[in-house]
PDB file of C-alpha atoms in Angstrom:
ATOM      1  CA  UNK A  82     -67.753  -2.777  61.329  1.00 78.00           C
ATOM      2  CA  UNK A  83     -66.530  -5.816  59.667  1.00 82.00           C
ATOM      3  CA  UNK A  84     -65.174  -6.980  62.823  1.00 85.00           C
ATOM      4  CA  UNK A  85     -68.954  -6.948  64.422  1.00 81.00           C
ATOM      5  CA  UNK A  86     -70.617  -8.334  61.247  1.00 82.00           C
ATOM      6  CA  UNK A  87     -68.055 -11.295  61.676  1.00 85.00           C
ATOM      7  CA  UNK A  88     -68.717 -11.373  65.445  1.00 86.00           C
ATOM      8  CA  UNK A  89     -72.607 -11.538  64.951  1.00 80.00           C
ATOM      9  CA  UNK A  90     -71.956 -14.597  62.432  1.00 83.00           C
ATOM     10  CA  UNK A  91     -72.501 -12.859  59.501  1.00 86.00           C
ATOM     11  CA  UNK A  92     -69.368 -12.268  56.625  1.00 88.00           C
ATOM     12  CA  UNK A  93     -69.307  -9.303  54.132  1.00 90.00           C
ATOM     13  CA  UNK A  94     -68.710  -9.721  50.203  1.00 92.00           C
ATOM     14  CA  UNK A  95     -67.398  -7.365  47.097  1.00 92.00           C
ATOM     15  CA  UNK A  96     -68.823  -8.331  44.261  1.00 93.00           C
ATOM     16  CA  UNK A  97     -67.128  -6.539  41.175  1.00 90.00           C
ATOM     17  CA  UNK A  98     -67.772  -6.747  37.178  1.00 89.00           C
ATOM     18  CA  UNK A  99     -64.197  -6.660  37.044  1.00 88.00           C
ATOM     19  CA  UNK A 100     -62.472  -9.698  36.335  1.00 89.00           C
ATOM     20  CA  UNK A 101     -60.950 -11.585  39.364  1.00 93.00           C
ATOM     21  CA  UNK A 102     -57.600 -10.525  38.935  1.00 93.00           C
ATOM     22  CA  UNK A 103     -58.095  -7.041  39.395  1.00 91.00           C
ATOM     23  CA  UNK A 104     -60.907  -7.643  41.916  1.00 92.00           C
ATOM     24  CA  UNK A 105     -57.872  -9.225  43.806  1.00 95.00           C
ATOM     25  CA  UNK A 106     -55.188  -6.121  43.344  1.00 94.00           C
ATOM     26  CA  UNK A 107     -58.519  -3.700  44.235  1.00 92.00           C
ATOM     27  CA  UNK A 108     -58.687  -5.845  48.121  1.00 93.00           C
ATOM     28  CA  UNK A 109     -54.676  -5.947  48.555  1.00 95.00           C
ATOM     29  CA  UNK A 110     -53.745  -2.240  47.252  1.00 96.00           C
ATOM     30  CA  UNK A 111     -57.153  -1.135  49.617  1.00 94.00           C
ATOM     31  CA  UNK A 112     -56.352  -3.029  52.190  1.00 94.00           C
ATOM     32  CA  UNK A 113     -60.431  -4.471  51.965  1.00 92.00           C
ATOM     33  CA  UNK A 114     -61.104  -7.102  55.085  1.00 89.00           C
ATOM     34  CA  UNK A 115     -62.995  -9.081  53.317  1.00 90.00           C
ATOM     35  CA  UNK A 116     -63.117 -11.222  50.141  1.00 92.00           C
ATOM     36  CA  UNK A 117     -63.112  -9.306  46.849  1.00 93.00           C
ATOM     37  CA  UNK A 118     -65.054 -11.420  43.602  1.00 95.00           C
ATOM     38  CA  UNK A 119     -64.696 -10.854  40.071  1.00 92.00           C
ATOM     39  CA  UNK A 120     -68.020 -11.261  38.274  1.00 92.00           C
ATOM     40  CA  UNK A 121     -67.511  -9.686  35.125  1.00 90.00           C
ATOM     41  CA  UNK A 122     -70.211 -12.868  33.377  1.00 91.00           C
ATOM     42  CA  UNK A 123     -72.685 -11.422  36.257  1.00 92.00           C
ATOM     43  CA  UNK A 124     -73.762 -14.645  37.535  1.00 94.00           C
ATOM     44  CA  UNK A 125     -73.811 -13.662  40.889  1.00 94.00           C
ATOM     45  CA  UNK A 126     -75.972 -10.036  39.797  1.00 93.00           C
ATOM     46  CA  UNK A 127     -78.256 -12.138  37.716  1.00 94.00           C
ATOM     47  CA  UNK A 128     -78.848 -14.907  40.803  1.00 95.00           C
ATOM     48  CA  UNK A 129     -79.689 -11.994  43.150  1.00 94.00           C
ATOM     49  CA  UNK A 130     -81.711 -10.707  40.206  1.00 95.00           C
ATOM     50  CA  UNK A 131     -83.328 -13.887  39.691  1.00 97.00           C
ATOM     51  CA  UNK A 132     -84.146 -14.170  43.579  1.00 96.00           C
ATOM     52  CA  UNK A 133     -85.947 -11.410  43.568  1.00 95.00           C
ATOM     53  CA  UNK A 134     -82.943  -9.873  45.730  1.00 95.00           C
ATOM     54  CA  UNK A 135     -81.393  -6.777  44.178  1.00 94.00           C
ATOM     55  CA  UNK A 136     -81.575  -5.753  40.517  1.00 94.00           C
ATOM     56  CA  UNK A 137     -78.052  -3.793  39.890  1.00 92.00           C
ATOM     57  CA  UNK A 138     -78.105  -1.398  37.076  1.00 90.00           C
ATOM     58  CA  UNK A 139     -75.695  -2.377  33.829  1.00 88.00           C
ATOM     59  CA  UNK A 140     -73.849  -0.063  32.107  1.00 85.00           C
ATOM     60  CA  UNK A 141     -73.552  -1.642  28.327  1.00 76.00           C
ATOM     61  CA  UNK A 142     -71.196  -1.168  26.119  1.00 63.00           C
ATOM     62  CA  UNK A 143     -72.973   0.136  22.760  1.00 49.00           C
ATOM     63  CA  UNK A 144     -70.050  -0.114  20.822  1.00 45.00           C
ATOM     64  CA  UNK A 145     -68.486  -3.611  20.875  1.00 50.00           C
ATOM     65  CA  UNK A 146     -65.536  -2.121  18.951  1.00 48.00           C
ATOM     66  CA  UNK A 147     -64.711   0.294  21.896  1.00 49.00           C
ATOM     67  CA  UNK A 148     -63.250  -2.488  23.515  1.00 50.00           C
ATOM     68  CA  UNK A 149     -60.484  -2.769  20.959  1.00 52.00           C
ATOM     69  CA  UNK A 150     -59.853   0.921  20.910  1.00 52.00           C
ATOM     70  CA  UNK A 151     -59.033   0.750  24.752  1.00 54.00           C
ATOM     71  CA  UNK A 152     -55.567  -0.831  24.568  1.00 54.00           C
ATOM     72  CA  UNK A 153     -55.056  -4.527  25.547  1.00 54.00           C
ATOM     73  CA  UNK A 154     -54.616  -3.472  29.177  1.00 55.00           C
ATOM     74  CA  UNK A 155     -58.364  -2.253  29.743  1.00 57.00           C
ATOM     75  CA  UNK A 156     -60.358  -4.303  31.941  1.00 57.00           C
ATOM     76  CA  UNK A 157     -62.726  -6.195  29.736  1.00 66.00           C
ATOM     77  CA  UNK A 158     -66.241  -6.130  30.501  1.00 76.00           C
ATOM     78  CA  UNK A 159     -68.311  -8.935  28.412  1.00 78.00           C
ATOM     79  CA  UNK A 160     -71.600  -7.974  29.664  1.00 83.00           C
ATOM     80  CA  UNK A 161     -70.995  -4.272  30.810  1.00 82.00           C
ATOM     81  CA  UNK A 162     -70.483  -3.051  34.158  1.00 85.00           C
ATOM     82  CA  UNK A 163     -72.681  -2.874  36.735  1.00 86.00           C
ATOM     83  CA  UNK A 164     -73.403   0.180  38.933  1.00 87.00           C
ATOM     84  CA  UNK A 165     -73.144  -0.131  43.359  1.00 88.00           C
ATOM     85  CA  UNK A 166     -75.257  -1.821  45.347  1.00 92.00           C
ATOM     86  CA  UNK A 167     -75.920  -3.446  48.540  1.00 93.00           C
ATOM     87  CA  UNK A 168     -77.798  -6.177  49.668  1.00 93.00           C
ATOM     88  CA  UNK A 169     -77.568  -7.799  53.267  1.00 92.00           C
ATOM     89  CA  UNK A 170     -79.405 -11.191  53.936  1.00 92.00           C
ATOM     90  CA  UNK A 171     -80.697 -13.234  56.665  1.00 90.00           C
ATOM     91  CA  UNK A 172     -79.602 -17.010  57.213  1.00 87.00           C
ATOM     92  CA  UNK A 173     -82.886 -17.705  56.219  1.00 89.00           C
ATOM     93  CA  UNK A 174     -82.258 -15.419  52.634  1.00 92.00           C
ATOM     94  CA  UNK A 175     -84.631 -12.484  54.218  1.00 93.00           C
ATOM     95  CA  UNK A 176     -83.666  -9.330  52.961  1.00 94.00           C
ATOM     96  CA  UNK A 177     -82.521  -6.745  55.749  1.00 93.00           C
ATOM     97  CA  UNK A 178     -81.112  -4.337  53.494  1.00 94.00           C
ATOM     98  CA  UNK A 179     -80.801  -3.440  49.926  1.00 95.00           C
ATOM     99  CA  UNK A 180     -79.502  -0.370  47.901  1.00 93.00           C
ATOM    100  CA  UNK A 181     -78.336   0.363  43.599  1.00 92.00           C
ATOM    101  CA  UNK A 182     -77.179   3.045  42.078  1.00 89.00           C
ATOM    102  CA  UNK A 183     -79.006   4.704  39.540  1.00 88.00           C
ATOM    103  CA  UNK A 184     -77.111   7.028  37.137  1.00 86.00           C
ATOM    104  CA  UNK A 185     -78.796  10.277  36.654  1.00 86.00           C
ATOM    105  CA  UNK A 186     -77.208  13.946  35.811  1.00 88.00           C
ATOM    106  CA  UNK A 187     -78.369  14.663  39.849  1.00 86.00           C
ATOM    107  CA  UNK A 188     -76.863  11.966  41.183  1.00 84.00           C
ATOM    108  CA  UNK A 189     -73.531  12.786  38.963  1.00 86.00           C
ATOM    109  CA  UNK A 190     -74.025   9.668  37.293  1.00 82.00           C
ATOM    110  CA  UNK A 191     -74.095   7.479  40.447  1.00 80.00           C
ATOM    111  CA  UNK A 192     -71.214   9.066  41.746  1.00 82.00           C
ATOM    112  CA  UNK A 193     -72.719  10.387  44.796  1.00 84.00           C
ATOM    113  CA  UNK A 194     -76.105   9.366  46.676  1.00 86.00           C
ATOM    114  CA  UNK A 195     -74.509   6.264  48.016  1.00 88.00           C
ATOM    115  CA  UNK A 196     -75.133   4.603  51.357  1.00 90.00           C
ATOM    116  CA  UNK A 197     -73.183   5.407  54.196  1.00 90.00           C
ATOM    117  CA  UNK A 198     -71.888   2.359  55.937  1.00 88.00           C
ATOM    118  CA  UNK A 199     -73.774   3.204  59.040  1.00 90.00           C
ATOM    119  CA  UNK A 200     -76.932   4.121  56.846  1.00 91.00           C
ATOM    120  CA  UNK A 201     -76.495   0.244  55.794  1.00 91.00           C
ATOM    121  CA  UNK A 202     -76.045  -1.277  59.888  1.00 90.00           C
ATOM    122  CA  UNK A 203     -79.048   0.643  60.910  1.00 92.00           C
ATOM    123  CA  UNK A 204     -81.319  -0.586  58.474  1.00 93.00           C
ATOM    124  CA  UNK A 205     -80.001  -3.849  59.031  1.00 92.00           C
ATOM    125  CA  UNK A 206     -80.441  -3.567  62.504  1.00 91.00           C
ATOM    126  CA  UNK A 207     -83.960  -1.849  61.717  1.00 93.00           C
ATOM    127  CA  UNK A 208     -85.261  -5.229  60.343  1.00 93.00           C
ATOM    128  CA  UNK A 209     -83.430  -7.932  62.842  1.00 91.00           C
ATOM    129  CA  UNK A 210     -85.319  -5.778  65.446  1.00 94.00           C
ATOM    130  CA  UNK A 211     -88.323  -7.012  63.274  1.00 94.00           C
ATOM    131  CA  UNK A 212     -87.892 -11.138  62.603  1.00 90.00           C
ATOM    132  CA  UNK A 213     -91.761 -11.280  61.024  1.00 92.00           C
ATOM    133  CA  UNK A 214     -90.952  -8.033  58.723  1.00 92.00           C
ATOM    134  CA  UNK A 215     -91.357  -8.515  55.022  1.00 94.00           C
ATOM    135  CA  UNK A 216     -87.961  -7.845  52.947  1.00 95.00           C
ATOM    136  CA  UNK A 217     -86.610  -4.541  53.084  1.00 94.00           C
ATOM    137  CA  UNK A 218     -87.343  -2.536  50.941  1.00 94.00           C
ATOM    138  CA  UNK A 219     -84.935  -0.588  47.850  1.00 93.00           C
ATOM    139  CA  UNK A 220     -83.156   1.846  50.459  1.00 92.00           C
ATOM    140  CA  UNK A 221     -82.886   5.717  48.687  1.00 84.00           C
ATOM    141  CA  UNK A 222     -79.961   8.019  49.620  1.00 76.00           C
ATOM    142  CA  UNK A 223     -79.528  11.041  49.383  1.00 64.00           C
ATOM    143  CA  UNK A 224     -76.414  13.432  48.986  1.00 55.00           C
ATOM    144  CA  UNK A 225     -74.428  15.080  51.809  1.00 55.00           C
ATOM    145  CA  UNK A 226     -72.960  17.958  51.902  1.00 45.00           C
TER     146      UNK A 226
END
């Protein structure tokens, strides 16, 4: 799939709250094809937040003190950590596609109800079908058995 995104002339992102180092481990122990970023200030979540593109859900720390009680080793999270999503966009910033994760006790804290990556290339090819559509709307999953 990431072979036909590229052919189309479109490129695929990660976007992780994790900082860039392990972001960068994640893609080379996964073997991900495409570039992995660390965002763990959320500057890229709060631009597509900003923009009206995707609101991710953050998971806060309450505690600040947790952190220490973690071991040096933890991945540090300044802001929290923010849940999946998925947002596709036009050259011309249209929206084609966009999904988040919620955490609820039905969705086993955002663990399941995710996307399928065909669920994601036939909305997006839903709405190039459609050049004078509106932005697509928040996408809703639902689990598989």
């Amino acid at each position: 799939m990431v072979a036909a995104i590229r052919r189309a002339g479109g490129e695929i992102y990660g976007v992780t709250s994790e900082p860039q180092t392990l972001a960068s481990e994640a893609a080379a122990s996964w073997g991900i094809e495409f570039p992995m970023i660390g965002d763990p200030h959320h500057e890229i979540a709060d631009a597509c937040r900003e923009r009206g593109w995707l609101d991710l859900y953050v998971n806060a720390y309450g505690d600040p003190t947790n952190m220490l009680t973690r071991g040096t080793d933890a991945p540090v999270h300044p802001k929290g950590y923010f849940q999946p999503g998925v947002i596709a966009l036009s050259r011309e910033s249209r929206v084609l596609y966009r999904w988040r994760a919620l955490p609820t006790r039905s969705n086993n804290g955002g663990a399941t109800e995710r996307p399928t990556p065909e669920d994601v290339w036939q909305g997006i090819e839903r709405a190039l079908a459609r050049p004078d559509a509106p932005d697509a709307p928040l996408a809703r999953c639902v689990s598989r058995s």
